[in-house]
């Protein structure tokens, strides 16, 4: 069986993780975001914000983890699986900060194509910072623009998820997925 890999992406604080958690609660297969794990591991090693101090190293770790998640998604036998962010997100964030990255980052995007991508726009009312999220709302808007550009570069059709409750946003995604 060819499990469809469905990305839920968007800038920081747009509700991705809340939607993923809602889908998990409803019994759907989801692969959760890994950047917080990398950030927390770096903190254990004495680096407060690895993305800010060593963005290429952080992004290499993230790329490796996201490629592993892509492979894990292939092992599922259900019709579809949701992933909290995808490989192109790594490039979008590097573009956001203006850093260069190796060609293998681009190749990873070309070699690991997802089936569908839902994108969540910045939403001031739900945005909040926390100890792992250093960006402010204006930066979230800029990151959103980079995400749009990066996913379009790899010829994805993006589905905008409307604002609403977590439940209604999850319902919207499921209705679209089931109609595919």
Coordinates of C-alpha atoms in Angstrom, one line a residue:
X1 CA 0.0 0.0 0.0
X2 CA 1.2 3.5 -0.7
X3 CA 0.3 5.6 2.3
X4 CA -0.3 9.2 1.5
X5 CA 1.9 11.6 3.4
X6 CA 0.1 14.7 4.4
X7 CA 1.9 17.7 5.7
X8 CA 0.4 20.2 8.1
X9 CA 2.7 23.3 8.1
X10 CA 2.7 27.0 8.8
X11 CA 4.8 29.5 10.7
X12 CA 5.3 29.3 14.5
X13 CA 2.2 29.6 16.7
X14 CA -0.4 28.9 14.0
X15 CA -1.9 25.8 15.7
X16 CA -0.2 22.9 13.9
X17 CA 0.6 21.0 17.0
X18 CA -2.9 21.5 18.4
X19 CA -4.4 20.1 15.2
X20 CA -2.0 17.2 15.2
X21 CA -2.9 16.4 18.8
X22 CA -6.6 16.6 17.9
X23 CA -6.1 14.2 15.0
X24 CA -4.2 11.8 17.3
X25 CA -7.1 12.0 19.8
X26 CA -9.4 11.0 17.0
X27 CA -7.3 8.0 16.2
X28 CA -5.4 9.1 13.1
X29 CA -1.8 8.3 12.5
X30 CA 0.4 11.4 13.0
X31 CA 4.2 12.0 13.1
X32 CA 4.9 14.9 15.5
X33 CA 7.3 17.8 15.1
X34 CA 10.9 17.2 16.1
X35 CA 12.4 20.6 16.3
X36 CA 11.5 21.0 20.0
X37 CA 13.3 17.7 20.7
X38 CA 16.4 19.0 19.0
X39 CA 16.2 22.4 20.8
X40 CA 15.7 20.7 24.2
X41 CA 18.6 18.2 23.6
X42 CA 20.9 21.2 22.7
X43 CA 19.8 22.9 26.0
X44 CA 20.8 19.7 27.9
X45 CA 24.2 20.1 26.1
X46 CA 24.4 23.8 27.2
X47 CA 23.3 25.5 24.0
X48 CA 20.2 27.7 24.7
X49 CA 19.0 28.2 21.1
X50 CA 20.8 26.0 18.7
X51 CA 19.0 27.4 15.7
X52 CA 20.1 30.9 16.5
X53 CA 23.7 30.0 17.5
X54 CA 24.4 27.3 14.9
X55 CA 21.6 27.4 12.3
X56 CA 23.3 25.0 9.8
X57 CA 24.0 22.4 12.5
X58 CA 20.4 22.7 13.8
X59 CA 19.0 22.4 10.2
X60 CA 21.2 19.4 9.4
X61 CA 19.9 17.6 12.5
X62 CA 16.3 18.6 11.5
X63 CA 16.8 17.5 7.9
X64 CA 18.1 14.1 9.1
X65 CA 15.1 13.7 11.4
X66 CA 12.6 14.8 8.8
X67 CA 14.0 12.4 6.3
X68 CA 13.8 9.6 8.9
X69 CA 10.1 10.6 9.5
X70 CA 9.5 10.4 5.8
X71 CA 10.8 6.9 5.7
X72 CA 8.8 6.0 8.8
X73 CA 5.7 7.2 7.1
X74 CA 6.3 4.8 4.2
X75 CA 6.1 1.9 6.7
X76 CA 2.5 2.7 7.6
X77 CA -0.3 0.6 6.0
X78 CA -3.2 3.0 6.4
X79 CA -4.4 5.2 3.6
X80 CA -2.8 8.4 5.0
X81 CA -0.6 9.8 7.7
X82 CA -0.2 13.3 8.9
X83 CA 3.1 15.0 9.5
X84 CA 3.7 18.1 11.6
X85 CA 6.0 20.0 9.1
X86 CA 8.0 18.6 6.2
X87 CA 11.4 18.7 4.7
X88 CA 10.8 21.9 2.8
X89 CA 10.2 23.7 6.1
X90 CA 14.0 23.3 6.8
X91 CA 14.9 25.3 3.7
X92 CA 12.2 27.9 4.4
X93 CA 13.7 28.6 7.8
X94 CA 17.2 28.8 6.4
X95 CA 16.0 31.3 3.8
X96 CA 14.2 33.3 6.5
X97 CA 17.5 33.8 8.4
X98 CA 19.4 34.3 5.1
X99 CA 21.8 31.4 5.6
X100 CA 23.2 29.2 2.8
X101 CA 22.8 25.5 2.9
X102 CA 24.2 22.6 0.9
X103 CA 22.7 21.2 -2.2
X104 CA 21.7 18.0 -0.4
X105 CA 19.0 20.1 1.4
X106 CA 17.4 20.8 -2.0
X107 CA 17.9 17.2 -3.1
X108 CA 16.1 16.0 0.0
X109 CA 13.1 18.1 -1.0
X110 CA 13.2 16.7 -4.5
X111 CA 13.7 13.1 -3.4
X112 CA 11.1 13.0 -0.7
X113 CA 7.8 14.4 -2.1
X114 CA 4.7 14.5 0.1
X115 CA 1.2 13.9 -1.3
X116 CA -0.6 16.9 0.1
X117 CA 0.2 20.0 2.1
X118 CA -2.1 22.0 4.3
X119 CA -0.8 25.4 5.4
X120 CA -1.9 27.5 8.4
X121 CA -1.6 31.3 8.1
X122 CA -0.3 33.4 11.0
X123 CA -3.1 34.2 13.4
X124 CA -2.5 36.9 16.0
X125 CA -5.2 35.8 18.3
X126 CA -3.7 32.4 19.0
X127 CA 0.0 33.3 18.6
X128 CA 2.2 33.0 21.7
X129 CA 5.9 32.6 22.4
X130 CA 7.4 30.0 24.7
X131 CA 10.8 28.7 25.8
X132 CA 11.4 26.9 22.5
X133 CA 9.7 29.5 20.2
X134 CA 11.8 32.6 20.0
X135 CA 10.0 34.3 17.1
X136 CA 7.6 37.2 17.4
X137 CA 4.4 37.6 15.4
X138 CA 6.0 39.7 12.7
X139 CA 8.7 37.1 12.2
X140 CA 6.0 34.4 12.0
X141 CA 4.5 36.4 9.1
X142 CA 7.9 36.4 7.3
X143 CA 8.4 32.7 7.9
X144 CA 4.9 32.0 6.5
X145 CA 6.0 33.8 3.2
X146 CA 9.1 31.7 3.1
X147 CA 7.1 28.5 3.6
X148 CA 4.8 29.5 0.7
X149 CA 7.7 30.2 -1.6
X150 CA 9.6 27.1 -0.7
X151 CA 6.6 24.7 -1.1
X152 CA 5.7 26.4 -4.4
X153 CA 9.3 26.0 -5.6
X154 CA 8.8 22.2 -5.3
X155 CA 5.4 22.5 -7.1
X156 CA 3.1 21.7 -4.2
X157 CA -0.5 22.8 -4.3
X158 CA -1.1 24.3 -0.8
X159 CA -4.5 24.0 0.9
X160 CA -5.2 26.9 3.2
X161 CA -6.8 25.9 6.5
X162 CA -9.3 28.5 7.7
X163 CA -9.2 30.0 11.1
X164 CA -11.5 28.4 13.7
X165 CA -11.6 26.1 16.6
X166 CA -9.1 23.3 16.7
X167 CA -12.0 20.8 16.1
X168 CA -13.3 22.7 13.1
X169 CA -9.8 23.0 11.6
X170 CA -9.2 19.3 12.0
X171 CA -12.7 18.6 10.5
X172 CA -11.7 20.8 7.5
X173 CA -8.5 18.9 6.9
X174 CA -10.2 15.5 7.3
X175 CA -13.0 16.5 4.9
X176 CA -10.5 17.6 2.2
X177 CA -8.4 14.4 2.8
X178 CA -11.4 12.1 2.5
X179 CA -12.4 13.8 -0.7
X180 CA -9.0 13.2 -2.4

